[in-house]
Short mmCIF file of C-alpha atoms and ligand atoms in Angstrom, two decimals:
data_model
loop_
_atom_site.label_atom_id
_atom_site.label_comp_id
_atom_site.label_asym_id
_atom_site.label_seq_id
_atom_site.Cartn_x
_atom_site.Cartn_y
_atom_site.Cartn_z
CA UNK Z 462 -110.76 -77.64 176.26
CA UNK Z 463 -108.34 -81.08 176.37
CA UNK Z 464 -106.30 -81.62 173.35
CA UNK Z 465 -107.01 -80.10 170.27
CA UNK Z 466 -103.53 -81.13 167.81
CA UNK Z 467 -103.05 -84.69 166.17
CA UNK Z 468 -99.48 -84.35 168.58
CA UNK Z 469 -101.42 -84.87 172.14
CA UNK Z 470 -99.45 -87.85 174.22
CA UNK Z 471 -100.60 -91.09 173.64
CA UNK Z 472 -103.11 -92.47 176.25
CA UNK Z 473 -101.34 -96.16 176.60
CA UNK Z 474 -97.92 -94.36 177.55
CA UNK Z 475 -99.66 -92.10 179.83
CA UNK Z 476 -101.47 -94.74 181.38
CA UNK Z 477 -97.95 -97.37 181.58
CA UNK Z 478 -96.73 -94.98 184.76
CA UNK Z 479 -97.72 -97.17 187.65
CA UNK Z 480 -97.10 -94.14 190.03
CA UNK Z 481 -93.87 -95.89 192.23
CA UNK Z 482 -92.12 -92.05 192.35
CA UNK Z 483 -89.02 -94.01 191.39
CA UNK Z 484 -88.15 -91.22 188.90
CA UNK Z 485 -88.47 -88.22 191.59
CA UNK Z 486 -84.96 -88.91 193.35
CA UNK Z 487 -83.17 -88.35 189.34
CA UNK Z 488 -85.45 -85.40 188.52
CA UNK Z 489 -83.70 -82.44 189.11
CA UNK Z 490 -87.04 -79.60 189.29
CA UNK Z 491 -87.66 -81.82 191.94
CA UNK Z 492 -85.11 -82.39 193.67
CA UNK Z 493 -84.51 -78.25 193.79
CA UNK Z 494 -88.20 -77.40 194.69
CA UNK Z 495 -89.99 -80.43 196.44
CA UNK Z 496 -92.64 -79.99 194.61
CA UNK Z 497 -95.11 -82.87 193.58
CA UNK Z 498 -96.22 -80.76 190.38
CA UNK Z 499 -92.35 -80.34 189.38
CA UNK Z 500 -91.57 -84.23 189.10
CA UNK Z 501 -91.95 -86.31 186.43
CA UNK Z 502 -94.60 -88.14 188.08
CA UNK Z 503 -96.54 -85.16 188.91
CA UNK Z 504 -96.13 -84.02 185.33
CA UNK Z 505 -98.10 -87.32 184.17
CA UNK Z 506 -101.08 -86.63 186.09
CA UNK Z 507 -100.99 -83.49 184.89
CA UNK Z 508 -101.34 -85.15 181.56
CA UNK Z 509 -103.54 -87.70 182.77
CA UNK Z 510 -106.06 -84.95 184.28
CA UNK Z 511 -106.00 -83.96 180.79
CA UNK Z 512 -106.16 -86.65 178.68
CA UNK Z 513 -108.65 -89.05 180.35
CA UNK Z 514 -110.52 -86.40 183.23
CA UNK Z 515 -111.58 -83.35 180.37
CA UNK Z 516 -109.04 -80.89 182.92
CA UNK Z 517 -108.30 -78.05 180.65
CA UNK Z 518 -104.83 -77.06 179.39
CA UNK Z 519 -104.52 -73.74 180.83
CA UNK Z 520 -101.02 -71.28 181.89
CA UNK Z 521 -101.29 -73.63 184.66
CA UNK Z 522 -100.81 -76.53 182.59
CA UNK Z 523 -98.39 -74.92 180.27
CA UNK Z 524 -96.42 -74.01 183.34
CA UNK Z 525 -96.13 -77.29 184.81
CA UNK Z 526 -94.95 -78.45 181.93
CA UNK Z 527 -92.54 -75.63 180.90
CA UNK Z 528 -90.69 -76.24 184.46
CA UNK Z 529 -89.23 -79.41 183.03
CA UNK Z 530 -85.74 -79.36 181.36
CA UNK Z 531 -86.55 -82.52 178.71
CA UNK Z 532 -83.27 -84.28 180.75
CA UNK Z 533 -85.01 -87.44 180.30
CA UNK Z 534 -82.83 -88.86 183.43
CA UNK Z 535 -86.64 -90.65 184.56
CA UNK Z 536 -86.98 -92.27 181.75
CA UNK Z 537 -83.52 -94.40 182.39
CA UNK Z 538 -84.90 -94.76 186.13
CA UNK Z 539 -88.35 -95.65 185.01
CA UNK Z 540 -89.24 -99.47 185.50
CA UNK Z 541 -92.53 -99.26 183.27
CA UNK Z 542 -90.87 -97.77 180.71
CA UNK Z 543 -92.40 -94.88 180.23
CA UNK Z 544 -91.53 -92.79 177.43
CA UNK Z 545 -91.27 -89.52 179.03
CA UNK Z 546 -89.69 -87.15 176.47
CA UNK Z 547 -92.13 -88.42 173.78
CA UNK Z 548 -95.33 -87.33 175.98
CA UNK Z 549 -93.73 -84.15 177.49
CA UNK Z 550 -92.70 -82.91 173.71
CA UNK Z 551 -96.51 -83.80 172.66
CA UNK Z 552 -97.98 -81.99 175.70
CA UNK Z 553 -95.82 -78.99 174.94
CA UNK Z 554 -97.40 -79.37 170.88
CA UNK Z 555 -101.00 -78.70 173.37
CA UNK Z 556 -100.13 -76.53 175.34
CA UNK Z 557 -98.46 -74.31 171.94
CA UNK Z 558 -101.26 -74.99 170.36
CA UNK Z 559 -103.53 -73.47 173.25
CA UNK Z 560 -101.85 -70.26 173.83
CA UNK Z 561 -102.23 -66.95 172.91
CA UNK Z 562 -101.20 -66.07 169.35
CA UNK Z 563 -98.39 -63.03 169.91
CA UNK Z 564 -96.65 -64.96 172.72
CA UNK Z 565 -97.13 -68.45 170.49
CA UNK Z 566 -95.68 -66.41 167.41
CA UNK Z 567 -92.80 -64.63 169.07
CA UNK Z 568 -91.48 -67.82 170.11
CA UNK Z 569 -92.48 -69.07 166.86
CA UNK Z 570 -89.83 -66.94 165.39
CA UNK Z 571 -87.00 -67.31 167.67
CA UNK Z 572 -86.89 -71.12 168.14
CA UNK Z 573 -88.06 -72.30 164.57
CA UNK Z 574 -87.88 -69.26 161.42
CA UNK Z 575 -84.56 -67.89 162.94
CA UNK Z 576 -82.55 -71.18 163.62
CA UNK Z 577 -83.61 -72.81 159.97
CA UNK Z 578 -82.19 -69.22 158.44
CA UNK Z 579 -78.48 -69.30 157.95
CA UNK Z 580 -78.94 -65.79 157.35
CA UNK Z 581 -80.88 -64.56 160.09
CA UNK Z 582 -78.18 -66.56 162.54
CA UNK Z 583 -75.61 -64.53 160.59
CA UNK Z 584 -76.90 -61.65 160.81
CA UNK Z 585 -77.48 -61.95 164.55
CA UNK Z 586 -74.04 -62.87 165.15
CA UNK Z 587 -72.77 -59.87 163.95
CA UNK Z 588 -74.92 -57.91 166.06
CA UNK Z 589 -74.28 -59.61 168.94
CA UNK Z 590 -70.40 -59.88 167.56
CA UNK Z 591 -70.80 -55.79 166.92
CA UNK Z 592 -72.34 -55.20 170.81
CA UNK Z 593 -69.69 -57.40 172.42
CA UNK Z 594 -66.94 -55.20 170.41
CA UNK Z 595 -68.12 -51.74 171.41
CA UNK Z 596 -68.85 -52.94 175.26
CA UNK Z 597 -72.70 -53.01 174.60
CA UNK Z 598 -73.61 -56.35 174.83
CA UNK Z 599 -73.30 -56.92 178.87
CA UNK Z 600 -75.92 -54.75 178.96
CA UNK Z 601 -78.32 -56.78 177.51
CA UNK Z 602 -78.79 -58.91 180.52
CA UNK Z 603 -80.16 -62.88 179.17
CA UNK Z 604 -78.12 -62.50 176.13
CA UNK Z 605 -74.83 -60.65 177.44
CA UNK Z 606 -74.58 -63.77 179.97
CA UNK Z 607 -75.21 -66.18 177.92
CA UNK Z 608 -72.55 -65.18 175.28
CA UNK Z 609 -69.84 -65.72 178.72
CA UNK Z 610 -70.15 -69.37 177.72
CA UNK Z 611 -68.37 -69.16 174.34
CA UNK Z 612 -64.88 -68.62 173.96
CA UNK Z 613 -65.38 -66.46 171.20
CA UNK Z 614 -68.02 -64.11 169.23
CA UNK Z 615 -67.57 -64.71 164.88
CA UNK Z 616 -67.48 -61.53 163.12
CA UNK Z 617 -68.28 -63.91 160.28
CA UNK Z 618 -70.04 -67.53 160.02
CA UNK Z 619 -68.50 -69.68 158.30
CA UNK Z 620 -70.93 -72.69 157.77
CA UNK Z 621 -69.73 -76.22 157.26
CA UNK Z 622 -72.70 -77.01 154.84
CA UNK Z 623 -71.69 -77.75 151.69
CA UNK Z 624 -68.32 -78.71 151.91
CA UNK Z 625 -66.95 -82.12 151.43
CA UNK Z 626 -63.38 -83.45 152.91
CA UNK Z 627 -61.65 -86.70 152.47
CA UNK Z 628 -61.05 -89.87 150.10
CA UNK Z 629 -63.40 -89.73 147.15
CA UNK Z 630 -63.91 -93.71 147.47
CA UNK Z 631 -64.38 -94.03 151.13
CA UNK Z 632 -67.50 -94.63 153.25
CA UNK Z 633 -70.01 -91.30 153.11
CA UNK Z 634 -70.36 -90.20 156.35
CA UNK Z 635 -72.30 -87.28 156.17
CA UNK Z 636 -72.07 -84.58 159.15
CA UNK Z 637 -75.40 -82.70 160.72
CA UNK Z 638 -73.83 -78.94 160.66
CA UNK Z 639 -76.69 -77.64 162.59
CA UNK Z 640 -78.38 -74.31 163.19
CA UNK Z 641 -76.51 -72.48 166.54
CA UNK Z 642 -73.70 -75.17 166.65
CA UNK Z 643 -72.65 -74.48 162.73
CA UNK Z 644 -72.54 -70.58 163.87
CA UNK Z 645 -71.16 -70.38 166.90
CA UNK Z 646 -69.43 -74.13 167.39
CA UNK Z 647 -67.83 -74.36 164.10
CA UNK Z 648 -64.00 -75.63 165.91
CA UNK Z 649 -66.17 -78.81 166.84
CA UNK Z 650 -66.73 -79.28 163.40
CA UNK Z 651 -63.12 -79.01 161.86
CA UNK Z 652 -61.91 -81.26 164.42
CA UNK Z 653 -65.27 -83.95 163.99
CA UNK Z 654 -64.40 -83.38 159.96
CA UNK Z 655 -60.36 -83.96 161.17
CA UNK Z 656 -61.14 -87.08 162.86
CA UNK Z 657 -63.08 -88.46 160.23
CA UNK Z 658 -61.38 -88.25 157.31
CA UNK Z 659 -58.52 -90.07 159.47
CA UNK Z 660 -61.21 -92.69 159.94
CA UNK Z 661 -60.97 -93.47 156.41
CA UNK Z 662 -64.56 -91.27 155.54
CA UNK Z 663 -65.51 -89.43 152.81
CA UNK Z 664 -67.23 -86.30 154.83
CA UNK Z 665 -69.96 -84.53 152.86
CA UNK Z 666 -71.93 -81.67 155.24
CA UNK Z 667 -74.82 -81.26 153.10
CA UNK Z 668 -75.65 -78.37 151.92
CA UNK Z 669 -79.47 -79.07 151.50
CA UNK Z 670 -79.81 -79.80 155.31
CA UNK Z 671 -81.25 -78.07 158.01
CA UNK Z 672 -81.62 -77.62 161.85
CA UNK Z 673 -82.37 -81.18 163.25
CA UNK Z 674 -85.68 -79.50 165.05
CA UNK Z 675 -85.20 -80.43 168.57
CA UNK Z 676 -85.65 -77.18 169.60
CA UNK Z 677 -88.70 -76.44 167.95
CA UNK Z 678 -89.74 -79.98 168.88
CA UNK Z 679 -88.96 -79.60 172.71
CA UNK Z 680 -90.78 -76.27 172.69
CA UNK Z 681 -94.00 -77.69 171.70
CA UNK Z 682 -93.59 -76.86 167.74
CA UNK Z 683 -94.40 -80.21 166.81
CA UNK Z 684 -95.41 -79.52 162.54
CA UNK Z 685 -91.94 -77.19 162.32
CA UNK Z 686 -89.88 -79.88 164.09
CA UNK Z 687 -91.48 -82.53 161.54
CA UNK Z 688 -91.07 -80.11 158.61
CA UNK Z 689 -87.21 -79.88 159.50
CA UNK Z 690 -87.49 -83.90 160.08
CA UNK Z 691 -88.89 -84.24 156.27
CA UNK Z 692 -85.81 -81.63 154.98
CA UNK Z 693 -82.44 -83.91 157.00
CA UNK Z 694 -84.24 -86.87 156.00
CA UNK Z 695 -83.87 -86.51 152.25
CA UNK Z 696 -80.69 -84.52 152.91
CA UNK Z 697 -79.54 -87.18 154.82
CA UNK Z 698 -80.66 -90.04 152.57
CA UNK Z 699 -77.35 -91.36 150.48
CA UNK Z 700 -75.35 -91.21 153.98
CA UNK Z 701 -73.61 -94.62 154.83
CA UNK Z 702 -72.79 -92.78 158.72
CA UNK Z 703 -74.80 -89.44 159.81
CA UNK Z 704 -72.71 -87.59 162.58
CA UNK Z 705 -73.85 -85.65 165.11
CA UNK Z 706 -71.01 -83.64 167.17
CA UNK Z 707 -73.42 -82.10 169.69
CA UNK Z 708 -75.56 -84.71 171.78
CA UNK Z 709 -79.01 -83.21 172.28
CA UNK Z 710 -79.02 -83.23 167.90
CA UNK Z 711 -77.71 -86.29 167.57
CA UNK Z 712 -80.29 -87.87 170.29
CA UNK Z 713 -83.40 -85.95 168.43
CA UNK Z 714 -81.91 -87.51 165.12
CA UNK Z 715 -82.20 -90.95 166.17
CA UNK Z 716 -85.32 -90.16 167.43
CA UNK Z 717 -86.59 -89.11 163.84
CA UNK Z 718 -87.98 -92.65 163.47
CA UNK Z 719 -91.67 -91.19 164.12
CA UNK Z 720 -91.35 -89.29 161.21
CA UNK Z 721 -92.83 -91.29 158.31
CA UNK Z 722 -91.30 -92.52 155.37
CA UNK Z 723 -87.04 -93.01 155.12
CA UNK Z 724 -87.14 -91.90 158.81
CA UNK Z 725 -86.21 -95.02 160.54
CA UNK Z 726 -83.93 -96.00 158.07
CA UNK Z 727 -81.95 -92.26 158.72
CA UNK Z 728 -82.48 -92.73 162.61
CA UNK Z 729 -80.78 -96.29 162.39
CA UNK Z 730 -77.63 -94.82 160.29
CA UNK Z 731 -77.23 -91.90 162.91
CA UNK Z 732 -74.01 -91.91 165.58
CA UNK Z 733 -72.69 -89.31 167.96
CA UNK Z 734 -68.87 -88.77 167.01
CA UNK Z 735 -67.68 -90.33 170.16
CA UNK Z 736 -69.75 -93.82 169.35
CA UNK Z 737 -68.02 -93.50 165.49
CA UNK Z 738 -64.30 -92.65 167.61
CA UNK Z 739 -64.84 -95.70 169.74
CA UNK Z 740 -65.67 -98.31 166.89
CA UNK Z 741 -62.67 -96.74 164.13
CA UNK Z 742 -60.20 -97.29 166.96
CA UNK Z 743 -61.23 -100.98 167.62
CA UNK Z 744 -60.99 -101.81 164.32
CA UNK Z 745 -57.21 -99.96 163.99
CA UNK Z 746 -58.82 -96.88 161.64
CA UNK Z 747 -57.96 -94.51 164.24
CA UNK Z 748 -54.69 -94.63 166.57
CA UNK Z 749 -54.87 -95.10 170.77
CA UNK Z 750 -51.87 -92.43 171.96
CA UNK Z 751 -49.60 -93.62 174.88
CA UNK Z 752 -51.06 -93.54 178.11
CA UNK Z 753 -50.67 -90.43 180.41
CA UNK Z 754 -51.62 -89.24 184.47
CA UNK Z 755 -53.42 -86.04 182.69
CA UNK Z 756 -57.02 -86.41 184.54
CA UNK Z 757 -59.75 -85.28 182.50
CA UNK Z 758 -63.05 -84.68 183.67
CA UNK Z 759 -66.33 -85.88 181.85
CA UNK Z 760 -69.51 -84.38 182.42
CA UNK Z 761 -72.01 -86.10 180.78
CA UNK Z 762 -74.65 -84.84 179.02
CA UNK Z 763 -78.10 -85.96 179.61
CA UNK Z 764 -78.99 -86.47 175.89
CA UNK Z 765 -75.95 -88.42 175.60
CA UNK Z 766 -76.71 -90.56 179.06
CA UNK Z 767 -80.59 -90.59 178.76
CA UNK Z 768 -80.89 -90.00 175.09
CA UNK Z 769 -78.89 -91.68 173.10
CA UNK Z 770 -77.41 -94.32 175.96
CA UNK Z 771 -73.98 -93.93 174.57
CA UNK Z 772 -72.28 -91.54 177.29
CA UNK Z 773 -69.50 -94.08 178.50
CA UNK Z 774 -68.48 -93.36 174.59
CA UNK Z 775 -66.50 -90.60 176.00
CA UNK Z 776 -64.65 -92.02 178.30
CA UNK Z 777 -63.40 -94.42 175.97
CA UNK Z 778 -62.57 -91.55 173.38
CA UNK Z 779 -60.63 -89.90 176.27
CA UNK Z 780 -58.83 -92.90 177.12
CA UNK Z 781 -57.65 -93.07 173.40
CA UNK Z 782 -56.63 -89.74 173.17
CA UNK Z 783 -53.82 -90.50 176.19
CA UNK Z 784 -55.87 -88.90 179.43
CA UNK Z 785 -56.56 -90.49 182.05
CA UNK Z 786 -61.05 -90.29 182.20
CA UNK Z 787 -62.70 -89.55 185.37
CA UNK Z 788 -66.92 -89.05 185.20
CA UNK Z 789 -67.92 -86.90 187.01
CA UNK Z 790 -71.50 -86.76 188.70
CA UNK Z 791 -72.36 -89.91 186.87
CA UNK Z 792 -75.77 -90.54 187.09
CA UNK Z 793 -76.02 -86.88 188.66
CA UNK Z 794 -78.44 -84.09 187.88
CA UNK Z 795 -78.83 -81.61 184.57
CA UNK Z 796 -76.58 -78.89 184.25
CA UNK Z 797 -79.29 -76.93 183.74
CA UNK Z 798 -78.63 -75.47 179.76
CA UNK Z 799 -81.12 -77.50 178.25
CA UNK Z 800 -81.65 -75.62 174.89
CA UNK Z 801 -83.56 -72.41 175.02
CA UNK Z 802 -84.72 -73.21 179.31
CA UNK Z 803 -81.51 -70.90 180.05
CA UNK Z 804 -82.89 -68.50 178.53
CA UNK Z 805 -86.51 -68.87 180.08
CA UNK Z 806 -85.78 -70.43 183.64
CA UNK Z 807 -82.58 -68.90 184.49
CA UNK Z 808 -83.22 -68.89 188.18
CA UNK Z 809 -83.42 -72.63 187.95
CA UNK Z 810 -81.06 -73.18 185.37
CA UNK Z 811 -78.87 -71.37 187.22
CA UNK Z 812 -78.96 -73.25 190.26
CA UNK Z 813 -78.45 -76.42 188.55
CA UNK Z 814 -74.99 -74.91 186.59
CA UNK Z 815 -73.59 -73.70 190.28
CA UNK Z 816 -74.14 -76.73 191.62
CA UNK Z 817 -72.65 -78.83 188.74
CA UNK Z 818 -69.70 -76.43 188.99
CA UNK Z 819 -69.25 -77.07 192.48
CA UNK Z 820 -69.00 -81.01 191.82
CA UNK Z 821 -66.25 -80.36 189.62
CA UNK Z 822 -64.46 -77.94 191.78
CA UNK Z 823 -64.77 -80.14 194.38
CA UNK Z 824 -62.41 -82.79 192.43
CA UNK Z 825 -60.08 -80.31 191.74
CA UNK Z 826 -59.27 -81.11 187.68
CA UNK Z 827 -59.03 -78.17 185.41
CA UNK Z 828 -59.72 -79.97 182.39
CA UNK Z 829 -63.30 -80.86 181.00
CA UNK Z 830 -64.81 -82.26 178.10
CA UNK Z 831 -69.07 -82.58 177.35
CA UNK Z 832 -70.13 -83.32 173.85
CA UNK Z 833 -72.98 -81.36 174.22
CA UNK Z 834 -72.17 -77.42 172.91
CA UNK Z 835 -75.14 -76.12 175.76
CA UNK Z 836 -73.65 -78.29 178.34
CA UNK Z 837 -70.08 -76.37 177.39
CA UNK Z 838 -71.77 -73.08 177.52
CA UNK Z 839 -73.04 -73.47 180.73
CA UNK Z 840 -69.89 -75.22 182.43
CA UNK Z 841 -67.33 -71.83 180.99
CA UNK Z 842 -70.29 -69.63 182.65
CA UNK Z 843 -70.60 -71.40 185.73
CA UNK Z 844 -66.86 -72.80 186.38
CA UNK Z 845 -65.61 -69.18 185.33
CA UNK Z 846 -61.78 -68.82 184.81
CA UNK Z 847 -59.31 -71.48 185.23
CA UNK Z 848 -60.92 -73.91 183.69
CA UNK Z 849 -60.72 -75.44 179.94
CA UNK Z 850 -63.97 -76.96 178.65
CA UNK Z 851 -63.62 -78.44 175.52
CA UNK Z 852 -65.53 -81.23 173.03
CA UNK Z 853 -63.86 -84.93 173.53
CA UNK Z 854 -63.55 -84.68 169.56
CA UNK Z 855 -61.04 -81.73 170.29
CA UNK Z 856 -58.99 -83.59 172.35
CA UNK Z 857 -58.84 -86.31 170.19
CA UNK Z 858 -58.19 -84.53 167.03
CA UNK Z 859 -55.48 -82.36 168.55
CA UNK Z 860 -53.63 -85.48 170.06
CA UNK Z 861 -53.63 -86.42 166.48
CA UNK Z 862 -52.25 -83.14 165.34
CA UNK Z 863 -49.27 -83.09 167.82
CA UNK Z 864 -48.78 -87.14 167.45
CA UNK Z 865 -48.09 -86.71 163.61
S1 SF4 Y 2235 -90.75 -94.18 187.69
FE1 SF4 Y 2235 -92.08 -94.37 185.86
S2 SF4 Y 2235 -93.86 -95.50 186.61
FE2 SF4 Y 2235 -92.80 -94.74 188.44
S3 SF4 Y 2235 -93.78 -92.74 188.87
FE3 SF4 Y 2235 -92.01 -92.31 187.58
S4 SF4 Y 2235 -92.82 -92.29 185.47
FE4 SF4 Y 2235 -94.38 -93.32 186.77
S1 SF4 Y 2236 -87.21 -84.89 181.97
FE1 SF4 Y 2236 -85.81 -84.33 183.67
S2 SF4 Y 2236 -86.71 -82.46 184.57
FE2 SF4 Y 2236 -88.31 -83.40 183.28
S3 SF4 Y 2236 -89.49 -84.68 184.65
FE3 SF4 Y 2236 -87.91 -86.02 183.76
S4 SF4 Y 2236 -86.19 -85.94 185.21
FE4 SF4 Y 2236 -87.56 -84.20 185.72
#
């Protein structure tokens, strides 16, 4: 059977890749294995076997697929254009679609019923919070790593939604709270909130909102992601700024354009913090600090770099906040978090977090910001003690505490 959802790629993007292999150099799965099948190229014939040569979307298909980490670094090296994320999210809608019901289900539940559920994420923070407490939870052997990457486990969620900060008259700049990031992230949020009320913002998180989808969307859950879509959208709708703090959210927000009606205007009206940092300090809203030697490392985050196009935001931010920016691995591979793939490709995903660690080791600063919460996860886990990892918006916001 070929593709049986409305979601399956579009032929005319399938057929734009001309085949040049100018994306396998940036692709990290390939770079790691050397493996024709784990490039992006190979990944279009795949599709292409599918779409136009009645090949069948099998485990084999699903698994070709599944190896890629949605980094979308060939689709900034990609002369024709292709649209790479776009196709690999629809192929992962087929290849959903096509397999068996528990395993489709139990996925089902993690990545989409659990993350829209305030409660459920509540409820599993505690337990997890509860585990971590009495010793337990190292000895659950995914999750205990994983939670290595936070600087601390909440023994109770406080979510941003619903709460407004600021000037009654000002600009609405309304703030995407998120599913994890709103549970476990919630310092990025007071500072983001912080920084824009300084900006001269009204800050409304509301409460109506929900998880922007992208994971359910890059896990091949293609009517849940647009069901979340439908939600922000009319959440979203009186907003004259919508602010994403984490990058992979804020790059599937201004994605939401596909979505049908009010979606483009919401995509055009969407801005990581960093872009919104950059533009209130050239217009005087926001203050530069004097200049120090402090280095401070960037890593950028590949929906930031490949998604949104607005990494060198950061740098900018960093600059303002007194620090002296220095990318790091510009232009270089994945960390390897990548939503949920840490969870179900740690081999890889580890690799690719050692050997972004070693890059930074290797220039010997202590300090470094991502504005992508995964991307910080997997730094702490990987760069281990020593090191701070922290949002840019931190920095920022506490350079504005201290300069008061
Ligand atoms: S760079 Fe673009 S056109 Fe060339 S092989 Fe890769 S996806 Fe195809
Ligand atoms: S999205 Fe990243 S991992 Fe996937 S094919 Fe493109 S470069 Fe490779």
């Amino acid at each position: 059977m070929s593709w049986v959802t409305k979601h399956s790629p579009n032929p005319m993007s399938l057929d734009s890749c001309v085949t040049c292999g100018l994306c396998l150099p940036v692709c990290p799965t390939f770079r790691i294995t050397g493996d024709e099948t784990a490039s992006p190229r190979g990944r279009l014939t795949a599709m292409s076997a599918v779409a136009f040569h009645g090949a069948p979307v099998d485990d084999r298909f699903a698994d070709i697929m599944s190896l890629c980490l949605q980094c979308r670094a060939c689709e900034t090296a990609c002369p024709s254009m292709v649209p790479f994320g776009e196709v690999m999210e629809a192929s992962r809608a087929e290849a959903e679609a096509q397999a068996p019901a528990p395993r489709s289900r139990l996925r089902r539940f993690t990545l989409v019923t659990a993350l829209r559920s305030r409660a459920l994420l509540r409820l599993a923070t505690f337990g997890a919070s509860l585990l971590s407490h009495i010793g337990l939870l190292r000895r659950f052997p995914v999750v205990g790593d994983q939670t290595r990457g936070l600087r601390r486990l909440p023994w109770r969620v406080r979510s941003a939604a619903g709460g407004s900060w600021g000037p009654q008259d000002g600009p609405v700049a309304m703030l995407l709270t998120g599913c994890v990031a709103d549970v476990w992230f919630s310092d990025i949020h007071t500072a983001t909130v912080e920084v824009l009320v300084a900006a001269g913002y009204r800050v409304v998180a509301p409460s109506k909102q929900t998880c922007c989808g992208a994971l359910a969307s890059h896990s091949g859950f293609a009517d849940d992601a647009a069901a979340m879509a439908k939600k922000n959208i009319a959440a979203f709708e009186s907003a004259d700024v919508v602010v994403a703090d984490v990058a992979g959210c804020g790059a599937h927000l201004k994605s939401y354009g596909r979505f049908g009606d009010g979606a483009s205007d919401l995509a055009a009206k969407v801005r990581d913090i960093n872009e919104v940092i950059v533009e209130a300090v050239r217009e005087g809203r926001l203050p530069s600090f004097p200049a120090t030697d402090i280095e401070v490392g960037i890593q950028d985050p590949c929906h930031l770099e490949h998604g949104q196009r607005a990494h060198t935001a950061v740098d900018v931010v960093i600059e303002a906040a007194g620090f002296k920016a220095v990318p790091i691995d510009r232009g270089g591979m994945c960390c390897g978090a990548a939503g949920v793939y840490q969870l179900e490709h740690q081999k890889m995903s580890a690799d690719l977090g050692q050997a972004k660690a070693e890059r930074i080791t290797r220039t010997g600063i202590k300090t470094v910001v991502s504005a992508n919460a995964g991307c910080e996860m997997q730094l702490r886990r990987y760069l281990g003690n020593g090191y701070s990892v922290q949002h840019p918006v931190e920095m920022y916001a506490r350079q504005m505490t201290e300069n008061r």
